[in-house]
XYZ file of C-alpha atoms in Angstrom:
696
model
C 107.129 69.895 107.876
C 104.847 66.957 106.601
C 102.528 67.562 103.550
C 99.402 66.764 105.728
C 99.489 69.776 107.729
C 96.443 72.189 107.565
C 97.065 75.648 106.060
C 97.007 77.137 109.508
C 99.953 74.983 110.840
C 102.092 75.702 107.588
C 101.108 79.584 108.083
C 102.142 79.257 111.796
C 105.551 77.552 110.880
C 106.221 80.204 108.185
C 105.903 82.765 110.884
C 108.379 81.031 113.136
C 110.710 80.786 110.210
C 110.854 84.358 109.808
C 111.610 85.347 113.220
C 115.210 86.407 114.258
C 115.621 84.318 117.351
C 116.395 80.648 117.220
C 113.318 78.375 116.979
C 113.360 74.546 117.148
C 110.247 72.486 116.893
C 109.752 68.739 117.818
C 107.021 66.305 117.682
C 106.062 64.838 120.950
C 103.939 62.074 119.330
C 106.631 60.551 116.694
C 109.638 59.719 119.115
C 110.313 63.403 119.833
C 111.419 63.973 116.197
C 112.882 67.409 115.459
C 110.918 68.605 112.514
C 111.711 72.411 112.089
C 114.794 74.605 112.693
C 114.562 78.258 111.535
C 117.629 79.942 110.009
C 118.294 82.073 112.903
C 118.847 78.502 115.149
C 121.181 77.189 112.259
C 123.148 80.345 112.096
C 123.494 80.974 115.911
C 124.259 77.350 117.052
C 125.423 75.608 113.783
C 123.372 72.482 113.932
C 121.303 71.419 110.998
C 118.223 69.033 110.891
C 120.524 65.960 110.143
C 122.471 66.823 113.376
C 119.392 67.266 115.696
C 116.981 64.478 114.243
C 115.371 63.736 117.621
C 115.069 65.505 121.009
C 117.461 62.601 122.530
C 120.009 63.099 119.829
C 119.873 66.858 120.248
C 120.143 66.526 124.130
C 123.395 64.411 123.543
C 124.773 66.987 121.270
C 124.163 70.340 123.086
C 124.400 68.903 126.704
C 127.706 66.876 126.721
C 127.959 66.284 130.315
C 125.944 63.183 131.102
C 124.867 64.121 134.786
C 124.048 67.603 133.742
C 122.139 66.232 130.715
C 120.131 63.520 132.768
C 119.013 66.443 135.141
C 117.912 68.925 132.542
C 116.208 66.516 130.410
C 114.427 65.068 133.536
C 113.128 68.486 134.649
C 112.318 69.560 130.999
C 109.858 66.631 130.473
C 108.153 67.391 133.947
C 107.825 71.135 132.804
C 106.315 70.258 129.379
C 103.823 67.719 131.188
C 102.880 70.375 133.864
C 102.354 72.908 130.967
C 100.206 70.346 129.247
C 98.144 69.543 131.912
C 97.729 72.809 133.793
C 97.857 75.239 130.646
C 99.956 77.626 132.835
C 102.969 79.235 131.216
C 106.303 79.090 133.066
C 108.984 81.700 132.540
C 111.927 80.619 130.389
C 115.019 79.035 132.227
C 118.605 79.482 131.834
C 120.806 76.517 130.600
C 124.535 76.028 129.330
C 124.591 74.291 126.049
C 127.486 73.408 123.548
C 127.176 74.785 119.923
C 128.321 72.970 116.805
C 131.731 74.502 117.172
C 132.541 73.326 120.723
C 131.705 76.488 122.414
C 129.775 76.627 125.669
C 126.827 79.090 125.528
C 124.371 80.589 128.022
C 121.001 80.490 126.659
C 117.543 81.167 127.906
C 115.059 78.394 126.729
C 111.506 78.930 126.663
C 108.695 76.746 124.897
C 105.258 76.838 123.877
C 102.661 74.061 122.932
C 100.759 73.915 119.446
C 98.787 70.658 119.383
C 101.240 67.905 119.646
C 104.316 70.031 118.689
C 106.670 71.709 121.271
C 107.954 74.909 119.913
C 111.406 75.738 121.699
C 113.068 79.132 121.692
C 116.840 79.651 122.631
C 117.875 83.227 123.310
C 121.886 83.466 123.672
C 122.666 85.261 126.849
C 126.243 84.515 126.999
C 127.519 88.124 126.554
C 124.858 89.127 129.273
C 126.236 86.605 131.841
C 129.717 87.530 131.208
C 129.136 91.095 131.581
C 127.311 90.342 134.903
C 130.153 88.207 136.111
C 132.616 91.181 135.423
C 130.480 93.615 136.877
C 130.087 91.575 140.170
C 133.891 91.214 140.571
C 134.208 94.911 139.830
C 131.523 95.827 142.497
C 133.365 93.454 145.037
C 136.612 95.393 144.283
C 135.266 98.751 144.556
C 132.590 98.231 147.400
C 135.063 99.395 150.064
C 136.169 102.284 148.069
C 132.435 103.212 147.291
C 131.751 103.229 150.976
C 134.612 105.543 152.045
C 133.681 108.082 149.063
C 130.086 108.621 149.782
C 130.792 112.045 151.207
C 131.677 113.147 147.483
C 127.911 112.155 146.310
C 126.313 115.103 144.541
C 123.702 115.432 147.281
C 122.917 114.929 150.918
C 120.964 112.978 153.573
C 118.609 114.277 156.083
C 116.120 113.276 158.595
C 112.799 114.988 159.543
C 110.971 114.162 162.781
C 107.530 114.771 163.968
C 106.981 113.791 167.685
C 103.661 111.919 168.324
C 102.781 114.797 170.700
C 103.554 117.670 168.547
C 102.383 118.807 165.155
C 105.542 120.826 164.429
C 108.154 118.955 162.319
C 111.877 119.625 162.568
C 115.168 118.395 161.036
C 116.764 115.739 163.315
C 119.722 115.441 161.144
C 121.436 116.925 158.015
C 124.592 115.720 156.418
C 127.456 118.149 155.555
C 126.563 117.370 151.955
C 123.093 118.542 152.467
C 124.173 121.930 153.863
C 126.767 122.465 151.195
C 124.215 121.629 148.382
C 121.428 123.822 150.029
C 123.457 126.584 150.899
C 122.784 126.832 154.538
C 124.648 126.476 158.007
C 123.664 123.189 159.824
C 122.515 125.564 162.750
C 120.228 127.285 160.181
C 118.902 124.057 158.623
C 117.820 122.652 162.031
C 115.703 125.784 162.611
C 113.000 124.335 160.369
C 112.020 123.339 157.071
C 111.484 126.769 155.455
C 115.065 127.795 156.709
C 116.612 124.826 155.256
C 115.061 125.201 151.891
C 115.360 128.988 151.562
C 117.645 128.729 148.372
C 114.828 127.069 146.552
C 113.937 129.235 143.266
C 110.974 131.578 144.319
C 108.755 130.295 141.530
C 109.209 126.670 142.758
C 109.121 127.156 146.463
C 105.379 127.153 146.828
C 104.930 123.909 145.104
C 108.117 122.519 147.160
C 106.726 123.344 150.587
C 103.072 122.280 149.685
C 104.380 118.751 149.029
C 106.299 118.669 152.304
C 103.143 120.100 154.198
C 100.970 117.364 152.570
C 103.402 114.475 153.275
C 103.637 115.672 157.030
C 99.715 115.884 157.258
C 99.114 112.625 155.754
C 102.310 111.076 157.158
C 103.126 109.610 153.640
C 106.353 109.579 151.340
C 107.343 112.613 149.459
C 109.083 113.325 145.975
C 109.677 116.699 144.800
C 111.721 118.380 142.439
C 112.672 121.952 141.844
C 115.279 124.468 141.034
C 117.839 125.550 143.492
C 119.711 129.098 143.506
C 123.424 128.309 143.789
C 125.171 131.767 143.479
C 124.576 133.103 140.203
C 123.637 129.575 138.672
C 120.580 127.336 138.872
C 120.629 123.744 139.657
C 117.893 121.192 139.475
C 117.455 119.121 142.536
C 115.234 115.973 143.621
C 114.193 115.210 147.023
C 113.015 111.916 148.286
C 111.853 111.156 151.880
C 110.316 107.808 153.080
C 108.374 107.710 156.208
C 108.741 105.362 159.117
C 107.632 105.185 162.696
C 110.066 104.663 165.474
C 109.697 102.469 168.561
C 108.978 105.697 170.496
C 105.987 106.623 168.414
C 107.761 109.165 166.587
C 107.072 109.704 162.703
C 110.284 110.130 160.719
C 111.381 110.807 157.247
C 114.700 109.510 156.160
C 115.426 111.428 152.862
C 118.052 112.057 150.169
C 118.655 115.298 148.092
C 120.603 114.809 145.023
C 121.520 117.067 142.003
C 119.803 116.047 138.828
C 120.853 119.037 136.596
C 123.203 116.748 134.381
C 120.483 113.880 134.413
C 117.788 116.436 133.092
C 119.912 117.942 130.570
C 120.653 114.411 129.246
C 116.981 113.536 129.253
C 116.369 116.822 127.153
C 119.264 115.733 124.726
C 117.481 112.418 124.612
C 114.204 113.766 123.815
C 115.639 116.007 121.107
C 117.374 112.901 119.571
C 113.918 110.982 119.744
C 112.083 113.904 118.130
C 114.957 114.468 115.341
C 114.340 110.508 114.782
C 110.713 110.777 114.710
C 110.754 108.495 117.640
C 108.508 108.059 120.907
C 108.508 105.886 123.852
C 105.668 103.782 125.190
C 104.663 101.097 127.787
C 102.359 98.370 127.829
C 100.367 97.031 130.899
C 99.852 93.390 130.029
C 97.338 93.015 132.904
C 95.227 95.839 131.993
C 95.801 95.149 128.048
C 96.509 98.845 127.583
C 99.383 100.812 125.953
C 100.515 104.338 127.360
C 102.327 106.663 124.938
C 104.818 109.378 125.437
C 102.203 111.966 124.143
C 104.777 114.701 123.216
C 105.963 112.140 120.611
C 102.865 110.591 119.651
C 101.941 112.583 116.523
C 105.062 110.925 114.489
C 102.833 107.684 114.706
C 100.159 109.359 112.577
C 97.428 108.068 115.092
C 94.208 109.444 115.649
C 93.846 108.745 119.372
C 92.543 111.413 121.577
C 94.137 109.719 124.782
C 97.715 108.777 125.782
C 96.121 105.566 127.193
C 94.593 103.071 124.560
C 93.688 99.360 124.482
C 95.992 97.000 122.732
C 92.798 95.894 120.675
C 92.735 99.517 119.289
C 96.483 99.705 118.735
C 96.308 96.408 116.814
C 93.621 97.679 114.363
C 95.885 100.173 112.888
C 98.692 97.530 111.981
C 98.951 96.656 108.096
C 97.003 93.405 107.438
C 100.040 91.777 105.776
C 102.033 92.581 108.960
C 99.378 91.746 111.576
C 100.086 88.064 112.175
C 103.878 88.638 112.521
C 103.154 91.526 115.045
C 100.821 89.556 117.237
C 103.119 86.566 117.236
C 105.910 88.884 118.353
C 103.449 90.230 121.200
C 102.737 86.871 122.134
C 106.368 85.837 122.566
C 107.115 88.562 124.767
C 103.829 88.472 126.874
C 104.508 84.802 127.620
C 108.322 85.492 128.405
C 109.364 83.255 125.605
C 111.831 86.331 124.817
C 112.918 88.949 126.720
C 113.413 91.748 124.015
C 113.307 92.011 120.210
C 113.377 94.304 117.380
C 110.053 94.188 115.257
C 109.599 96.160 111.848
C 105.965 96.646 110.518
C 103.581 98.933 108.681
C 100.904 100.991 109.941
C 97.828 102.480 108.271
C 97.100 106.045 108.791
C 93.771 107.831 109.014
C 94.517 109.816 105.975
C 95.107 106.429 103.890
C 98.854 106.476 104.023
C 101.145 103.863 105.154
C 104.204 104.365 107.357
C 107.004 101.943 108.424
C 107.857 101.757 111.940
C 110.514 99.807 113.924
C 110.003 98.768 117.565
C 112.730 98.149 120.079
C 110.833 96.345 122.848
C 111.523 94.329 126.113
C 109.886 93.199 129.241
C 110.211 95.763 131.843
C 108.420 94.204 134.768
C 107.677 90.784 136.124
C 105.412 89.257 138.761
C 106.371 87.134 141.828
C 106.058 83.937 139.428
C 108.599 85.408 136.885
C 105.812 86.137 134.334
C 106.061 89.449 132.342
C 103.584 92.232 133.718
C 104.776 94.987 131.444
C 106.520 95.856 128.264
C 108.545 98.991 127.379
C 110.010 100.281 124.082
C 110.705 103.079 121.687
C 109.363 103.170 118.138
C 111.014 104.848 115.194
C 109.659 106.067 111.948
C 111.700 104.591 109.332
C 109.383 105.230 106.304
C 111.934 107.316 104.502
C 114.582 104.556 105.111
C 112.468 101.742 104.083
C 111.134 103.703 100.927
C 114.864 104.306 100.024
C 115.583 100.705 100.274
C 112.494 99.602 98.122
C 113.744 102.335 95.264
C 117.282 100.755 95.600
C 115.795 97.401 95.163
C 113.841 98.330 92.381
C 116.734 100.110 90.735
C 119.018 96.741 91.155
C 116.335 94.999 89.629
C 116.070 97.230 86.617
C 119.727 97.221 86.320
C 119.879 93.481 86.556
C 117.256 93.348 83.662
C 119.172 95.699 81.566
C 122.477 93.748 82.091
C 120.467 90.640 81.260
C 119.395 92.278 77.920
C 122.959 93.877 77.230
C 124.592 90.527 77.688
C 122.087 88.837 75.385
C 122.430 91.534 72.692
C 126.380 91.196 72.752
C 126.267 87.409 72.689
C 123.794 87.671 69.627
C 126.041 90.139 68.124
C 129.150 87.992 68.384
C 127.062 85.019 66.860
C 125.796 87.327 64.225
C 128.952 88.784 63.219
C 130.377 85.481 62.782
C 127.430 84.259 60.525
C 127.691 87.571 58.463
C 131.458 86.896 57.974
C 130.906 83.613 56.608
C 128.101 84.329 54.372
C 130.113 87.413 52.880
C 132.874 84.972 52.169
C 130.371 82.627 50.287
C 128.720 85.536 48.645
C 131.885 87.026 47.524
C 132.667 83.562 45.623
C 129.541 83.755 43.931
C 129.890 87.263 42.996
C 133.300 86.913 41.892
C 132.555 83.912 39.683
C 129.563 85.754 38.082
C 131.965 88.393 37.100
C 134.468 86.000 35.611
C 131.659 84.272 33.562
C 130.204 87.420 32.151
C 132.308 88.035 29.433
C 132.273 84.190 28.248
C 128.633 84.266 28.128
C 128.272 87.404 25.583
C 125.688 86.591 23.057
C 124.257 83.743 25.117
C 120.913 84.997 26.331
C 120.168 82.178 28.395
C 123.361 82.206 30.242
C 123.068 86.175 30.712
C 119.609 85.745 32.231
C 121.005 83.165 34.634
C 123.675 85.359 35.613
C 121.425 88.129 35.944
C 119.284 86.028 38.368
C 122.310 85.103 40.412
C 123.332 88.799 40.724
C 119.579 89.786 41.711
C 119.868 86.918 44.303
C 123.282 87.944 45.684
C 121.978 91.439 46.093
C 119.132 90.048 48.269
C 121.637 88.121 50.260
C 123.691 91.238 50.816
C 120.464 92.906 52.156
C 119.908 90.122 54.615
C 123.358 90.031 55.813
C 123.056 93.802 56.429
C 119.914 93.187 58.308
C 121.892 91.517 60.954
C 123.286 94.654 62.037
C 119.844 95.209 63.853
C 120.989 92.666 66.488
C 124.339 94.472 67.350
C 124.783 96.605 70.409
C 122.503 99.675 70.436
C 123.902 103.297 70.839
C 123.188 103.240 74.403
C 122.658 106.785 76.255
C 125.531 107.847 78.193
C 125.816 110.688 80.685
C 127.986 111.806 83.618
C 127.555 109.277 86.455
C 129.652 108.534 89.655
C 132.054 105.755 89.018
C 131.769 104.754 92.577
C 128.163 104.154 92.690
C 128.081 102.113 89.139
C 130.764 99.993 90.418
C 128.890 99.130 93.810
C 125.799 98.642 91.907
C 127.560 96.169 89.426
C 129.093 94.518 92.433
C 125.611 93.926 94.040
C 124.577 91.812 91.168
C 126.997 89.069 92.190
C 124.550 88.046 94.842
C 125.245 87.768 98.577
C 126.266 84.063 98.757
C 129.051 84.572 96.141
C 130.213 87.592 97.833
C 130.417 86.200 101.264
C 132.088 82.820 99.755
C 134.954 85.129 98.185
C 135.184 87.740 100.723
C 134.341 90.340 98.302
C 135.031 93.994 99.293
C 134.941 97.159 97.606
C 137.162 100.336 98.933
C 135.541 103.561 97.686
C 137.568 106.659 97.286
C 136.317 109.675 99.244
C 135.971 111.910 96.419
C 133.478 111.432 93.698
C 134.485 109.993 90.259
C 132.531 111.513 87.505
C 132.766 109.524 84.385
C 130.947 109.769 80.724
C 129.377 106.345 80.837
C 126.179 104.203 80.662
C 125.414 102.400 83.909
C 124.605 99.182 82.220
C 127.889 98.967 80.266
C 129.882 99.771 83.433
C 128.015 96.954 85.270
C 128.685 94.505 82.416
C 132.494 95.295 82.784
C 132.456 94.937 86.774
C 130.358 91.775 86.487
C 132.180 90.003 84.070
C 135.657 90.779 85.566
C 134.490 90.049 88.996
C 133.022 86.647 88.101
C 136.314 85.684 86.537
C 138.184 86.734 89.619
C 135.714 84.557 91.626
C 136.670 81.610 89.509
C 140.208 82.254 89.541
C 141.043 79.983 92.618
C 142.913 76.703 92.782
C 140.887 73.554 93.211
C 139.793 73.382 96.812
C 140.871 76.824 97.560
C 138.582 79.865 96.794
C 139.984 82.994 95.652
C 139.192 86.220 97.521
C 138.257 89.277 95.553
C 138.504 93.023 96.135
C 137.643 95.956 94.220
C 138.666 99.667 94.482
C 137.790 103.000 93.137
C 141.033 104.951 93.012
C 141.201 108.564 93.885
C 141.291 111.191 91.214
C 144.517 111.735 89.555
C 145.854 108.294 90.071
C 148.523 107.338 87.471
C 147.769 104.889 84.656
C 149.803 101.778 84.068
C 153.146 102.746 82.246
C 152.408 100.877 79.154
C 149.984 100.412 76.472
C 146.642 98.702 77.588
C 145.825 95.068 77.038
C 142.435 95.762 75.820
C 140.478 99.081 74.747
C 141.898 102.300 73.578
C 145.138 103.882 74.428
C 144.008 106.918 76.315
C 144.626 110.263 74.631
C 147.342 112.460 75.855
C 145.999 114.673 78.628
C 142.754 113.018 78.716
C 141.255 112.867 82.205
C 140.583 109.088 83.199
C 139.145 107.674 86.486
C 140.153 104.271 87.325
C 138.908 101.190 89.271
C 140.556 97.853 89.840
C 139.449 94.324 90.353
C 142.059 92.068 92.112
C 141.912 88.475 93.320
C 144.186 86.073 95.016
C 143.691 83.294 92.511
C 146.087 81.002 90.671
C 147.459 83.806 88.174
C 147.109 83.600 84.599
C 149.552 81.538 82.339
C 151.255 83.161 79.524
C 149.421 81.061 76.766
C 146.120 82.057 78.170
C 146.961 85.629 78.518
C 147.865 85.654 74.801
C 144.484 84.488 73.814
C 142.095 85.443 76.630
C 140.431 88.392 74.561
C 140.013 86.201 71.435
C 136.446 85.343 70.496
C 135.243 81.972 71.797
C 138.372 81.207 74.052
C 137.515 79.852 77.327
C 139.251 78.044 80.053
C 136.091 76.873 81.641
C 135.374 73.793 79.115
C 131.818 73.470 78.321
C 130.711 75.863 81.293
C 132.162 78.712 79.389
C 131.240 80.701 76.080
C 134.433 82.641 75.622
C 132.424 85.737 75.015
C 132.702 87.505 78.434
C 136.111 89.141 77.993
C 135.293 89.914 74.334
C 132.240 91.720 75.460
C 134.293 93.583 77.873
C 136.512 94.617 75.174
C 134.011 95.701 72.921
C 132.396 97.998 75.528
C 135.820 99.348 76.300
C 136.549 100.181 72.754
C 133.053 101.825 72.357
C 133.736 103.934 75.486
C 137.251 104.940 74.727
C 138.318 103.173 77.992
C 141.277 100.788 78.633
C 142.091 97.575 80.559
C 145.462 96.312 81.647
C 146.407 92.732 82.865
C 148.799 92.219 85.741
C 149.083 88.711 86.931
C 151.823 86.361 88.504
C 151.391 82.588 88.690
C 150.279 81.833 92.403
C 150.047 85.475 93.351
C 146.715 86.185 91.813
C 145.773 89.153 89.268
C 144.786 92.633 89.006
C 142.823 94.400 86.239
C 143.003 98.112 86.338
C 140.471 99.830 84.258
C 140.558 103.425 83.057
C 137.300 105.265 82.010
C 137.076 108.588 80.390
C 135.672 111.474 82.795
C 134.608 113.786 79.707
C 132.226 113.312 76.796
C 133.967 112.744 73.440
C 134.583 115.565 71.082
C 132.485 115.283 67.765
C 135.231 114.805 65.148
C 134.855 113.995 61.226
C 134.808 110.142 60.478
C 138.012 109.278 58.857
C 139.186 105.926 57.603
C 142.507 104.410 56.877
C 143.666 103.778 53.410
C 146.865 101.305 53.262
C 149.840 103.350 52.573
C 148.003 106.688 52.539
C 147.458 107.664 56.075
C 143.723 108.845 56.566
C 141.307 109.915 53.921
C 137.685 111.043 53.829
C 135.199 108.143 53.311
C 134.013 109.453 50.070
C 137.584 109.811 48.488
C 137.941 107.058 46.126
C 141.272 105.466 45.406
C 143.360 106.297 41.991
C 142.171 103.968 39.040
C 145.792 103.196 38.509
C 146.732 102.388 41.969
C 147.528 98.782 41.420
C 148.948 98.976 37.885
C 152.206 97.181 37.636
C 152.074 95.747 41.031
C 152.270 92.214 42.294
C 149.386 91.387 44.578
C 149.321 88.735 47.172
C 145.896 87.497 47.857
C 145.455 85.938 51.139
C 142.069 84.538 52.791
C 141.116 81.806 55.001
C 138.757 80.118 52.375
C 140.331 78.776 49.047
C 137.493 79.519 46.846
C 137.326 83.174 47.867
C 141.378 83.607 47.113
C 141.112 81.909 43.970
C 138.028 84.030 42.775
C 139.851 87.202 43.896
C 143.093 86.254 42.026
C 141.175 85.381 38.788
C 139.468 88.822 39.009
C 142.569 90.588 39.677
C 144.073 88.775 36.488
C 141.192 89.848 34.406
């Protein structure tokens, strides 16, 4: 929209943008330019603003038949002008349009005016029309059969006559089905009403007879329900009789008795379901502006109303202020007939100060003769627990994302700091070695001796500074028993919905829990780095699809040493998950270097640290990773993670040629006597200083 619009208008467009039904807005004063499409319209029909720039262009695209388009556009302009002139709403009308993919769609189009803007809604009813067509065909096919099978209906028909000259009513007709249901013979039924209804339960017979007596006296319709004794069982029956006067002046009631036992049982089950779901039904009388609740389920709304029937104004007072505008807009669209049904979620303030989340399923249930809505009906569900759970999950995801970001930053700094420390140590080694070499030649030279002492002190300070770089390395993260299935799913969520949709990312979760000894952030790092690489493994112009799976307990490990991480101990319990892609595969030269520091195939877009970080995490957790890849056939990365906490063992270090020794066990002084020593280093100065020291 243009920047010159008022705050009220911008707020109105924001409300329209959040609706779940398609909305199109065009400006009637600027060449009928289309100036707004909400996401629902783009998603449902495929067109964007560039393709529907004006009303005429939009009409040409969605109405391909010229004759039909001419008729529709002409009628549309007449309706818009009539609405503008009379300010009277007209019900939505049905049209057949073409979407961007060439499919013809049946839509119910309504509109509203807002200043010089025309706001159009297009509700897709393609499925409803297809269903109606199929039902109509089926109805015609079975109409004859249904007519012949009426004798098998679970009810019966009857007629009661009251001659104009008499006050005594009698059955003038009873069907065989009526006699069978009521448990009487035809000759008994025709003796009188009480004889015909003799099998009605004694506790209900008084009310049943009173309703018929009242209808006969007032010559009005009768509807009554009661229990019927059918042998050793009780059945629920409903009788409905409509009154009419014959040409002979005789008052007649034509009635039907049906067995509603199963219907009532179903109703009870529905009520139980609604009660279990903290739900209730209601109805809005649009003319009276009042809402009637199912009082039996009203308390789950937390309302303080003492009446089943309250004004809509009172109802709106309880809506949370942040949701009030959207709720009023939903009501206006239904009450004006712009949409016929919708689902709306909002918050309600309770009298005790709490708030609850509610979801409304609402639709138009009655229209007047002009086609405008007169009543709305719906069901309200209390979804507070569900929404609070979702909010907690979002908070956990945000926290996990924040922890992951910090962990990635720490690992990146660790690699950089490690490289810097290595290079500085090499330089300090040259300085330290040179000091030792110069120490003997400087004996007796106090100035030289003092200078060497200063150098030695500076070297010591440099060692301390380098040791301080250890503070930026990975901290000892807390670990515990966690379900691998949840951690993999949480890590996958960090990819983002757009990337997951683009690459068709799926997760197959094993039915059984996979308890492992891990830190959730570290697992998320492994999952995210591997999955991002999998998403980027496709060929130019051909995206790779990605699938993850947590494997069942006891799944075998690959029958070879891992490509990264630790070789699992014999008998160690390991849980497995895998990341699979349909990408280009990994060439052998890349595979040989993929875990090296700073190696990347992404050019300037990559850091070369992702897989290195994965490798460090695997080593720190005694986990393992294998690479299985074929050129042109994609890759699979199985990951095995320990299920048990590590045993606390003495720390041992390797001594070349002597196996393991304790860290405080010093090598023998004469260990190198009489040996030739090869000095190798990547810096010439370091190797020369070490060689000179050994010669000395």
